[in-house]
Amino acid sequence: MPTTASTDFDIAAILSTLGIKPVSEGCSTGKHLFGSGPVIDSYSPVDGKLIGGVTTATAADYEEVLARAQQAFPFWRDMPAPKRGEIVRQFGDRLRAYKKPLGQLVSYEMGKSLQEGLGEVQEMIDICDFAVGLSRQLYGLTMHSERPGHRMYEQWHPLGVVGIVSAFNFPVAVWSWNSALAWVCGNVCVWKGSEKTPLCSIACQHIWNEVAAANQLPEGISGIITGDYRVGEWLVSDTRVPLISATGSTRMGRLVGSRVAERFGRSLLELGGNNAIIVTPSADLKMTIIGAVFGACGTAGQRCTTTRRLIVHNTIIDEVLDTLRAAYGQLRIGNPLDQHNHVGPLIDKAAVEAYMGAIAQAVEQGGKVEVEGGVLSGPGYESGCYVKPCIIRVKDSTLPIVQHETFAPILYVMGYEALDEAIAMQNGVAQGLSSAIMTTHLREAELFLSAAGSDCGIANVNIGTSGAEIGGAFGGEKETGGGRESGSDAWKNYMRRQTNTINYSTQLPLAQGIRFEF
């Protein structure tokens, strides 16, 4: 049942702790904060109140940030990687000190639950820990040469300025995934955060500034620029920025990818997800319901890994729907800073309109509403951004609305007969981010994880689609963009590979036995 319970929350004190003034500068080169463009206001979807204003970047401000980044790069590049790791370690420690207020700001400005806000800051801490170890493991390779008296090896060098474009739903964690790795690899970073959550970006920059000042680092190792899509276009189009890491919608990714490709830059794209859980007859239904409900309703359905489709064997689909209805009836919707609540608001009223439009389209296309959606109103819901998680049963997985990713808590449930059919349904969308199967049969699990199984970048067994650990590479295929961030060997995205050959003989033999004599 919905609850409008509130919690004591002093946003002014939190902003002060994080060094943020009522009107903050939305550009920074490190030590100095500035911004001379128009002010954009940040309103909380929690209660609709104005949090503060942020100055945006002008073209001149942007040039200042890029110039400082370029100036800082040689210094940072030439610092030994383990020493760069030590700086990142200190940044992780500062995040530990600021975990509570930063997590509260994330929750209030974005609208996710306080547990998720604190968890997002913990992800930042975890990736810093990972990056510290990585700073001593930027390994190359040695190869045997076909020429006598020769040695071949590979090594990796930093790229330079890394541009980071992040989305509102993870306003701090995704930046840290990129920046922590890019920093230990020897790059400097310029971050364009979402204009929907600008104060989170500024808070992170303030925390970095403390570390930079304590270590007497030059300006430009970390920089931020704030503004709308036009500010992002400056970054994406800039030949001085060899890599753009962009997180957001598939539509945005197409624009970024094509623009960066035009100038022969690199892009690391983390885009949309239309994620599914396959539920087999052998599934543990208690685990299944927990995974499906959190996957579909966590962050109010505003994760790229949100569960949007549930593909259930026909012999158990009615039982699964009955259990889901009961579970959805227990969901508490309200102020995300109240830890008794499960579901907070959508980011803004435009997201609410998209949610309502998707439900209407699903019904028009033949879907049957199993758990009714709708917008909540009354005390505690004054922002107009609170909606009810909705379940819609569909017979055809190819319906246009099912193929579309709606960033809201809408779960489409459909049946299947054979596992091959379920896998084909799971793969039968344009996106390829996260996927899962619930089964206690080894053969079903192994088929799902095989080359003939899920075509997603993430494939899970007996856990849901939502959430990921920083130790593994995060990303997906097809219209998800193909990028990989966070763990494993994702660090290679932020470096350039160089092959070296050393001749330590007194002769100059040519490759492939070619003779060139005169």
Coordinates of C-alpha atoms in Angstrom, one line a residue:
M1 CA 0.0 0.0 0.0
P2 CA 1.2 3.5 -0.7
T3 CA 2.5 5.5 2.2
T4 CA 3.1 9.2 2.5
A5 CA 5.4 9.0 5.5
S6 CA 8.0 11.6 5.6
T7 CA 11.4 11.9 7.2
D8 CA 13.4 14.7 8.8
F9 CA 15.7 16.0 6.2
D10 CA 17.8 19.2 6.2
I11 CA 18.8 19.7 2.5
A12 CA 20.5 23.1 3.4
A13 CA 22.7 21.4 5.9
I14 CA 23.6 18.6 3.4
L15 CA 24.5 21.1 0.7
S16 CA 26.6 23.1 3.2
T17 CA 28.5 19.9 4.2
L18 CA 29.2 19.2 0.6
G19 CA 30.4 22.8 0.0
I20 CA 27.4 23.8 -2.2
K21 CA 25.9 27.3 -2.1
P22 CA 22.3 28.1 -3.0
V23 CA 23.6 29.2 -6.5
S24 CA 26.6 27.1 -7.4
E25 CA 29.1 27.4 -10.2
G26 CA 28.5 24.6 -12.7
C27 CA 32.0 24.6 -14.2
S28 CA 35.3 23.7 -12.7
T29 CA 38.9 23.1 -13.6
G30 CA 39.8 21.7 -10.2
K31 CA 40.7 24.4 -7.7
H32 CA 38.4 27.1 -9.2
L33 CA 34.7 26.9 -9.7
F34 CA 33.1 29.2 -12.1
G35 CA 30.3 29.4 -14.7
S36 CA 29.0 32.5 -16.4
G37 CA 26.0 31.1 -18.4
P38 CA 22.3 31.1 -17.5
V39 CA 21.2 29.5 -14.2
I40 CA 19.4 26.2 -14.4
D41 CA 17.3 25.3 -11.3
S42 CA 17.3 21.8 -9.8
Y43 CA 13.9 20.7 -8.4
S44 CA 13.5 17.5 -6.4
P45 CA 11.1 15.0 -7.7
V46 CA 10.6 13.9 -4.0
D47 CA 8.6 17.0 -3.0
G48 CA 8.8 19.3 -6.0
K49 CA 10.8 21.9 -4.1
L50 CA 13.7 24.0 -5.6
I51 CA 17.0 22.7 -4.3
G52 CA 19.2 25.3 -5.8
G53 CA 20.5 26.9 -9.0
V54 CA 23.5 26.1 -11.0
T55 CA 25.3 28.4 -13.5
T56 CA 25.9 26.8 -16.9
A57 CA 28.9 26.7 -19.1
T58 CA 29.4 29.2 -21.8
A59 CA 31.7 28.5 -24.8
A60 CA 34.4 30.5 -23.1
D61 CA 33.9 28.5 -19.9
Y62 CA 34.2 25.3 -21.8
E63 CA 37.4 26.4 -23.5
E64 CA 38.9 27.2 -20.0
V65 CA 38.0 23.8 -18.7
L66 CA 39.5 22.0 -21.8
A67 CA 42.6 24.2 -21.7
R68 CA 43.3 23.4 -18.1
A69 CA 42.7 19.7 -18.8
Q70 CA 45.3 19.7 -21.6
Q71 CA 47.8 21.5 -19.4
A72 CA 47.3 19.0 -16.6
F73 CA 47.6 15.9 -18.8
P74 CA 51.5 15.8 -19.2
F75 CA 51.9 16.2 -15.4
W76 CA 49.4 13.4 -14.6
R77 CA 50.6 11.2 -17.4
D78 CA 54.2 11.3 -16.2
M79 CA 53.3 10.5 -12.6
P80 CA 53.9 6.8 -12.0
A81 CA 50.7 4.8 -12.2
P82 CA 50.9 3.5 -8.5
K83 CA 51.2 7.1 -7.4
R84 CA 48.1 8.0 -9.4
G85 CA 46.5 5.0 -7.7
E86 CA 47.4 6.5 -4.3
I87 CA 45.5 9.7 -5.3
V88 CA 42.5 7.7 -6.2
R89 CA 42.7 5.8 -2.9
Q90 CA 42.5 9.1 -1.1
F91 CA 39.5 10.1 -3.2
G92 CA 37.8 6.9 -2.1
D93 CA 38.6 7.7 1.5
R94 CA 37.0 11.1 1.1
L95 CA 33.9 9.5 -0.4
R96 CA 33.7 7.3 2.7
A97 CA 33.7 10.4 4.8
Y98 CA 31.0 12.0 2.7
K99 CA 28.9 8.8 2.0
K100 CA 25.9 9.8 4.0
P101 CA 25.4 13.4 2.8
L102 CA 26.3 12.5 -0.8
G103 CA 23.9 9.6 -0.7
Q104 CA 21.2 11.8 0.7
L105 CA 21.7 14.3 -2.0
V106 CA 21.6 11.6 -4.7
S107 CA 18.3 10.3 -3.2
Y108 CA 16.7 13.8 -3.0
E109 CA 17.8 15.2 -6.3
M110 CA 17.3 12.1 -8.3
G111 CA 14.4 10.5 -6.4
K112 CA 15.8 7.0 -5.7
S113 CA 15.5 5.4 -2.3
L114 CA 18.0 6.4 0.4
Q115 CA 19.3 2.8 0.4
E116 CA 20.0 3.1 -3.3
G117 CA 21.5 6.5 -2.9
L118 CA 23.9 5.3 -0.3
G119 CA 24.6 2.2 -2.4
E120 CA 25.5 4.3 -5.4
V121 CA 28.1 6.1 -3.3
Q122 CA 29.4 2.7 -2.2
E123 CA 29.8 1.8 -5.8
M124 CA 32.1 4.9 -6.1
I125 CA 34.1 3.7 -3.2
D126 CA 34.3 0.2 -4.6
I127 CA 35.6 1.3 -8.0
C128 CA 38.2 3.5 -6.3
D129 CA 39.4 0.4 -4.5
F130 CA 39.4 -1.6 -7.7
A131 CA 41.3 1.2 -9.5
V132 CA 44.0 1.3 -6.8
G133 CA 44.9 -2.3 -7.4
L134 CA 44.6 -1.8 -11.1
S135 CA 47.2 0.9 -11.0
R136 CA 49.9 -1.8 -10.4
Q137 CA 48.4 -4.1 -13.1
L138 CA 48.3 -2.2 -16.4
Y139 CA 49.9 -5.2 -18.0
G140 CA 51.2 -5.5 -21.6
L141 CA 52.4 -8.5 -23.5
T142 CA 55.6 -9.9 -24.9
M143 CA 55.7 -11.9 -28.1
H144 CA 58.4 -13.9 -29.9
S145 CA 59.7 -12.3 -33.0
E146 CA 60.3 -14.2 -36.2
R147 CA 63.6 -12.3 -36.7
P148 CA 66.7 -13.4 -34.7
G149 CA 68.0 -10.9 -32.2
H150 CA 64.7 -9.1 -31.9
R151 CA 62.1 -8.7 -29.1
M152 CA 58.5 -7.7 -29.5
Y153 CA 56.1 -6.4 -26.8
E154 CA 53.0 -4.4 -26.3
Q155 CA 52.4 -1.6 -23.9
W156 CA 49.6 0.8 -23.1
H157 CA 49.6 4.6 -22.9
P158 CA 47.0 7.1 -21.8
L159 CA 44.8 8.8 -24.4
G160 CA 44.7 12.3 -22.9
V161 CA 41.4 14.1 -22.1
V162 CA 38.5 11.7 -21.5
G163 CA 35.0 13.2 -21.9
I164 CA 32.3 11.7 -19.7
V165 CA 28.6 12.2 -20.4
S166 CA 26.4 10.7 -17.7
A167 CA 22.6 10.3 -17.1
F168 CA 20.3 11.3 -14.3
N169 CA 19.5 7.8 -13.0
F170 CA 23.0 7.2 -11.7
P171 CA 24.2 10.7 -11.2
V172 CA 27.5 9.9 -9.5
A173 CA 28.4 6.2 -9.8
V174 CA 28.7 6.0 -13.6
W175 CA 31.1 9.0 -13.6
S176 CA 33.2 7.3 -11.0
W177 CA 33.3 4.1 -13.0
N178 CA 34.9 6.1 -15.8
S179 CA 37.0 8.6 -14.0
A180 CA 38.6 6.2 -11.5
L181 CA 39.9 4.0 -14.2
A182 CA 40.7 6.8 -16.6
W183 CA 42.8 8.5 -13.8
V184 CA 44.9 5.5 -12.9
C185 CA 45.5 5.0 -16.6
G186 CA 47.0 8.5 -16.8
N187 CA 44.1 10.4 -18.4
V188 CA 42.4 13.6 -17.2
C189 CA 38.6 13.9 -17.3
V190 CA 36.0 16.4 -18.2
W191 CA 32.5 15.5 -17.0
K192 CA 29.2 16.7 -18.4
G193 CA 26.6 15.4 -15.9
S194 CA 22.9 15.4 -16.4
E195 CA 21.2 18.8 -16.2
K196 CA 18.5 17.0 -14.2
T197 CA 20.9 16.3 -11.3
P198 CA 23.6 19.1 -11.5
L199 CA 24.2 19.4 -7.8
C200 CA 25.4 15.8 -7.5
S201 CA 28.1 16.6 -10.1
I202 CA 29.2 19.7 -8.2
A203 CA 29.3 17.8 -4.9
C204 CA 31.6 15.2 -6.5
Q205 CA 33.9 17.9 -7.9
H206 CA 34.1 19.6 -4.5
I207 CA 35.2 16.2 -3.0
W208 CA 37.9 15.8 -5.7
N209 CA 39.0 19.4 -5.1
E210 CA 39.8 18.5 -1.5
V211 CA 42.0 15.6 -2.5
A212 CA 43.7 17.7 -5.3
A213 CA 44.5 20.6 -2.9
A214 CA 45.9 18.2 -0.2
N215 CA 48.3 16.8 -2.8
Q216 CA 49.1 20.1 -4.5
L217 CA 47.8 18.8 -7.9
P218 CA 47.3 21.1 -10.8
E219 CA 43.9 22.1 -12.0
G220 CA 42.4 20.1 -14.8
I221 CA 42.8 16.5 -13.8
S222 CA 39.1 16.6 -13.0
G223 CA 36.8 19.1 -14.6
I224 CA 33.1 19.6 -14.9
I225 CA 30.8 21.4 -17.3
T226 CA 27.1 21.9 -16.7
G227 CA 24.4 22.6 -19.2
D228 CA 22.0 21.1 -21.7
Y229 CA 22.7 19.1 -24.8
R230 CA 24.5 22.0 -26.4
V231 CA 27.3 21.8 -23.8
G232 CA 27.5 18.1 -24.5
E233 CA 27.8 18.7 -28.2
W234 CA 30.9 20.9 -27.6
L235 CA 32.6 18.0 -25.8
V236 CA 31.5 15.3 -28.3
S237 CA 32.6 17.3 -31.3
D238 CA 36.0 18.3 -29.8
T239 CA 39.0 16.7 -31.5
R240 CA 41.0 17.4 -28.4
V241 CA 39.0 14.7 -26.6
P242 CA 40.0 11.3 -28.0
L243 CA 37.5 9.3 -26.0
I244 CA 33.8 10.1 -25.2
S245 CA 32.1 7.8 -22.7
A246 CA 28.4 8.4 -22.9
T247 CA 25.6 6.9 -20.9
G248 CA 22.0 7.5 -21.8
S249 CA 19.3 6.6 -24.3
T250 CA 19.8 4.8 -27.6
R251 CA 18.7 8.0 -29.4
M252 CA 21.4 10.0 -27.7
G253 CA 24.0 7.2 -28.4
R254 CA 23.3 7.4 -32.1
L255 CA 24.0 11.1 -32.1
V256 CA 27.1 10.8 -30.0
G257 CA 28.5 7.8 -31.8
S258 CA 28.1 9.3 -35.3
R259 CA 29.5 12.6 -34.2
V260 CA 32.6 11.1 -32.6
A261 CA 33.1 8.7 -35.6
E262 CA 33.1 11.6 -38.0
R263 CA 36.3 12.9 -36.3
F264 CA 37.8 9.4 -35.9
G265 CA 37.5 9.6 -32.1
R266 CA 36.6 6.7 -29.8
S267 CA 33.2 6.3 -28.1
L268 CA 32.3 4.1 -25.2
L269 CA 28.5 3.8 -25.3
E270 CA 26.2 2.5 -22.5
L271 CA 22.7 2.9 -23.8
G272 CA 19.2 1.4 -23.4
G273 CA 18.2 -1.9 -22.0
N274 CA 15.0 -3.9 -22.6
N275 CA 15.8 -6.6 -20.1
A276 CA 14.0 -9.9 -19.5
I277 CA 13.9 -12.7 -17.0
I278 CA 13.0 -16.2 -18.2
V279 CA 11.1 -18.2 -15.6
T280 CA 11.2 -22.0 -16.1
P281 CA 9.0 -24.6 -14.5
S282 CA 11.8 -25.6 -12.1
A283 CA 12.4 -22.1 -10.9
D284 CA 12.4 -21.2 -7.2
L285 CA 9.4 -18.9 -7.2
K286 CA 10.3 -17.1 -4.0
M287 CA 13.7 -16.0 -5.5
T288 CA 12.0 -15.3 -8.8
I289 CA 9.4 -12.9 -7.3
I290 CA 12.1 -11.0 -5.3
G291 CA 14.3 -10.6 -8.4
A292 CA 11.4 -9.6 -10.6
V293 CA 9.8 -7.1 -8.2
F294 CA 13.1 -5.4 -7.4
G295 CA 14.2 -5.5 -11.0
A296 CA 10.9 -4.0 -12.2
C297 CA 10.3 -1.5 -9.4
G298 CA 13.7 -0.5 -8.0
T299 CA 14.6 3.1 -8.8
A300 CA 11.0 3.4 -10.0
G301 CA 12.0 1.5 -13.2
Q302 CA 14.7 4.0 -14.1
R303 CA 17.7 1.7 -14.4
C304 CA 19.2 0.7 -17.7
T305 CA 19.1 -2.8 -16.1
T306 CA 15.5 -2.6 -15.0
T307 CA 13.4 -5.8 -15.7
R308 CA 10.9 -4.8 -18.3
R309 CA 9.8 -8.3 -19.6
L310 CA 9.0 -11.5 -17.7
I311 CA 8.9 -14.6 -19.9
V312 CA 7.2 -17.3 -18.0
H313 CA 6.5 -21.0 -18.9
N314 CA 2.8 -21.4 -19.6
T315 CA 2.4 -24.1 -16.9
I316 CA 3.2 -21.6 -14.2
I317 CA 2.3 -18.2 -15.6
D318 CA -1.0 -17.9 -13.7
E319 CA 0.8 -18.8 -10.4
V320 CA 3.5 -16.3 -11.0
L321 CA 1.0 -13.6 -11.8
D322 CA -1.0 -14.3 -8.7
T323 CA 2.2 -14.1 -6.6
L324 CA 3.3 -10.9 -8.3
R325 CA -0.1 -9.2 -7.7
A326 CA 0.3 -10.0 -4.0
A327 CA 3.8 -8.7 -3.9
Y328 CA 2.9 -5.5 -5.7
G329 CA 0.1 -4.9 -3.3
Q330 CA 2.6 -4.7 -0.5
L331 CA 4.8 -2.1 -2.2
R332 CA 5.1 1.2 -0.3
I333 CA 5.4 4.2 -2.6
G334 CA 6.5 7.5 -1.2
N335 CA 9.3 9.7 0.0
P336 CA 12.5 7.8 -0.9
L337 CA 14.3 9.2 2.1
D338 CA 11.9 7.2 4.3
Q339 CA 13.6 3.8 4.5
H340 CA 10.2 2.1 4.9
N341 CA 9.3 3.0 1.3
H342 CA 10.2 0.7 -1.6
V343 CA 9.4 3.0 -4.6
G344 CA 10.1 6.7 -5.0
P345 CA 9.2 9.1 -7.8
L346 CA 10.0 9.3 -11.5
I347 CA 12.5 12.0 -12.3
D348 CA 10.0 14.6 -13.7
K349 CA 6.6 15.1 -15.2
A350 CA 7.8 14.3 -18.7
A351 CA 8.7 10.8 -17.4
V352 CA 5.2 10.5 -15.9
E353 CA 3.7 11.4 -19.3
A354 CA 5.8 8.7 -21.0
Y355 CA 4.7 6.2 -18.4
M356 CA 1.0 6.9 -18.9
G357 CA 1.4 6.9 -22.7
A358 CA 3.1 3.5 -22.6
I359 CA 0.3 2.0 -20.6
A360 CA -2.3 3.4 -23.0
Q361 CA -0.4 2.0 -26.0
A362 CA 0.0 -1.4 -24.4
V363 CA -3.8 -1.6 -23.9
E364 CA -4.4 -0.4 -27.4
Q365 CA -2.1 -3.1 -28.7
G366 CA -4.0 -5.9 -26.9
G367 CA -2.3 -6.0 -23.5
K368 CA -4.3 -6.9 -20.4
V369 CA -3.6 -4.8 -17.2
E370 CA -2.9 -7.2 -14.3
V371 CA -1.8 -4.6 -11.8
E372 CA -3.2 -1.2 -12.5
G373 CA -0.9 1.8 -12.9
G374 CA -1.6 5.5 -12.5
V375 CA -0.4 8.7 -11.0
L376 CA -0.6 9.2 -7.2
S377 CA -1.8 12.5 -5.8
G378 CA -2.5 13.9 -2.3
P379 CA -0.3 14.5 0.7
G380 CA 3.2 13.3 0.1
Y381 CA 2.8 13.2 -3.6
E382 CA 2.7 16.9 -4.3
S383 CA 5.5 16.8 -6.9
G384 CA 3.2 14.9 -9.3
C385 CA 6.0 12.4 -10.1
Y386 CA 4.8 9.4 -8.1
V387 CA 3.3 6.5 -10.1
K388 CA 2.1 3.0 -9.3
P389 CA 4.2 0.1 -10.7
C390 CA 2.1 -1.6 -13.4
I391 CA 2.0 -5.2 -14.8
I392 CA 0.6 -5.8 -18.2
R393 CA 0.1 -9.3 -19.7
V394 CA 0.8 -9.6 -23.4
K395 CA 0.4 -12.5 -25.8
D396 CA 2.8 -11.1 -28.5
S397 CA 6.4 -10.2 -27.6
T398 CA 6.8 -8.3 -30.8
L399 CA 4.2 -5.6 -29.9
P400 CA 5.8 -2.2 -30.6
I401 CA 5.4 -1.0 -27.0
V402 CA 7.0 -4.2 -25.7
Q403 CA 9.9 -3.6 -28.0
H404 CA 10.3 -0.1 -26.7
E405 CA 12.2 0.8 -23.5
T406 CA 10.0 3.0 -21.3
F407 CA 12.0 4.3 -18.3
A408 CA 9.3 3.6 -15.8
P409 CA 8.0 0.7 -13.6
I410 CA 6.0 -1.2 -16.2
L411 CA 6.5 -5.0 -16.4
Y412 CA 5.3 -6.9 -19.5
V413 CA 4.5 -10.6 -18.8
M414 CA 4.3 -13.2 -21.5
G415 CA 4.2 -17.0 -21.8
Y416 CA 6.3 -19.6 -23.6
E417 CA 6.3 -23.4 -24.2
A418 CA 9.9 -24.4 -25.1
L419 CA 13.1 -22.9 -23.7
D420 CA 14.4 -22.2 -27.3
E421 CA 11.3 -20.1 -27.8
A422 CA 11.9 -18.2 -24.6
I423 CA 15.5 -17.4 -25.5
A424 CA 14.3 -16.2 -28.9
M425 CA 11.8 -13.9 -27.2
Q426 CA 14.5 -12.7 -24.8
N427 CA 16.8 -11.9 -27.7
G428 CA 14.1 -10.5 -30.0
V429 CA 14.6 -6.9 -29.1
A430 CA 16.9 -4.2 -30.4
Q431 CA 18.7 -3.8 -27.0
G432 CA 21.1 -6.3 -25.5
L433 CA 22.1 -5.2 -22.0
S434 CA 21.0 -7.5 -19.1
S435 CA 19.2 -10.8 -19.0
A436 CA 18.4 -13.6 -16.5
I437 CA 17.0 -17.1 -16.2
M438 CA 15.4 -18.6 -13.1
T439 CA 16.0 -22.3 -13.1
T440 CA 17.3 -25.2 -11.0
H441 CA 18.2 -27.3 -14.0
L442 CA 21.9 -27.2 -15.0
R443 CA 21.1 -27.9 -18.7
E444 CA 18.7 -24.9 -18.9
A445 CA 21.3 -22.7 -17.2
E446 CA 24.1 -23.7 -19.4
L447 CA 22.1 -23.4 -22.6
F448 CA 21.1 -19.8 -21.5
L449 CA 24.8 -19.0 -21.0
S450 CA 26.0 -20.6 -24.2
A451 CA 26.6 -18.9 -27.6
A452 CA 23.1 -20.2 -28.5
G453 CA 21.6 -18.5 -25.4
S454 CA 21.3 -14.9 -24.3
D455 CA 22.8 -12.3 -26.7
C456 CA 23.2 -9.7 -23.9
G457 CA 26.4 -8.3 -22.4
I458 CA 25.1 -9.5 -19.0
A459 CA 23.5 -13.0 -18.5
N460 CA 22.6 -14.1 -15.0
V461 CA 21.3 -17.4 -13.5
N462 CA 19.0 -17.2 -10.4
I463 CA 19.5 -13.5 -9.9
G464 CA 17.6 -10.7 -11.5
T465 CA 18.7 -8.3 -14.3
S466 CA 19.1 -5.3 -12.1
G467 CA 22.4 -4.3 -10.5
A468 CA 26.0 -5.3 -11.2
E469 CA 29.2 -5.7 -9.3
I470 CA 32.1 -3.5 -10.2
G471 CA 34.5 -6.4 -10.6
G472 CA 32.9 -7.5 -13.9
A473 CA 32.8 -5.5 -17.2
F474 CA 29.4 -3.7 -17.4
G475 CA 27.7 -3.1 -20.8
G476 CA 25.7 -4.7 -23.6
E477 CA 25.4 -5.4 -27.3
K478 CA 23.3 -4.3 -30.2
E479 CA 21.6 -0.9 -29.5
T480 CA 23.0 -0.9 -26.0
G481 CA 26.2 0.3 -27.7
G482 CA 28.8 -2.4 -27.1
G483 CA 30.7 -0.4 -24.5
R484 CA 32.2 -1.9 -21.3
E485 CA 32.9 0.0 -18.1
S486 CA 33.9 -0.8 -14.6
G487 CA 35.8 -4.1 -14.0
S488 CA 37.6 -6.9 -15.8
D489 CA 39.8 -5.4 -18.6
A490 CA 37.5 -2.3 -19.2
W491 CA 40.6 -0.2 -18.4
K492 CA 41.8 -0.8 -22.0
N493 CA 39.1 1.5 -23.3
Y494 CA 41.0 4.4 -21.7
M495 CA 44.4 3.6 -23.2
R496 CA 46.1 3.3 -26.6
R497 CA 48.0 0.1 -27.5
Q498 CA 51.5 0.3 -28.8
T499 CA 53.5 -2.5 -30.4
N500 CA 57.3 -2.2 -29.9
T501 CA 60.1 -4.1 -31.6
I502 CA 63.7 -3.9 -30.4
N503 CA 66.6 -5.2 -32.5
Y504 CA 69.5 -6.0 -30.2
S505 CA 71.5 -7.8 -33.0
T506 CA 74.1 -6.4 -35.4
Q507 CA 72.0 -7.2 -38.4
L508 CA 68.8 -5.7 -39.9
P509 CA 66.8 -8.7 -41.1
L510 CA 63.4 -7.8 -42.6
A511 CA 60.1 -9.3 -41.7
Q512 CA 58.7 -12.2 -43.8
G513 CA 62.2 -13.0 -45.0
I514 CA 62.2 -10.1 -47.5
R515 CA 65.7 -9.2 -48.8
F516 CA 66.5 -5.7 -49.8
E517 CA 70.1 -5.4 -50.7
F518 CA 72.1 -2.7 -52.5

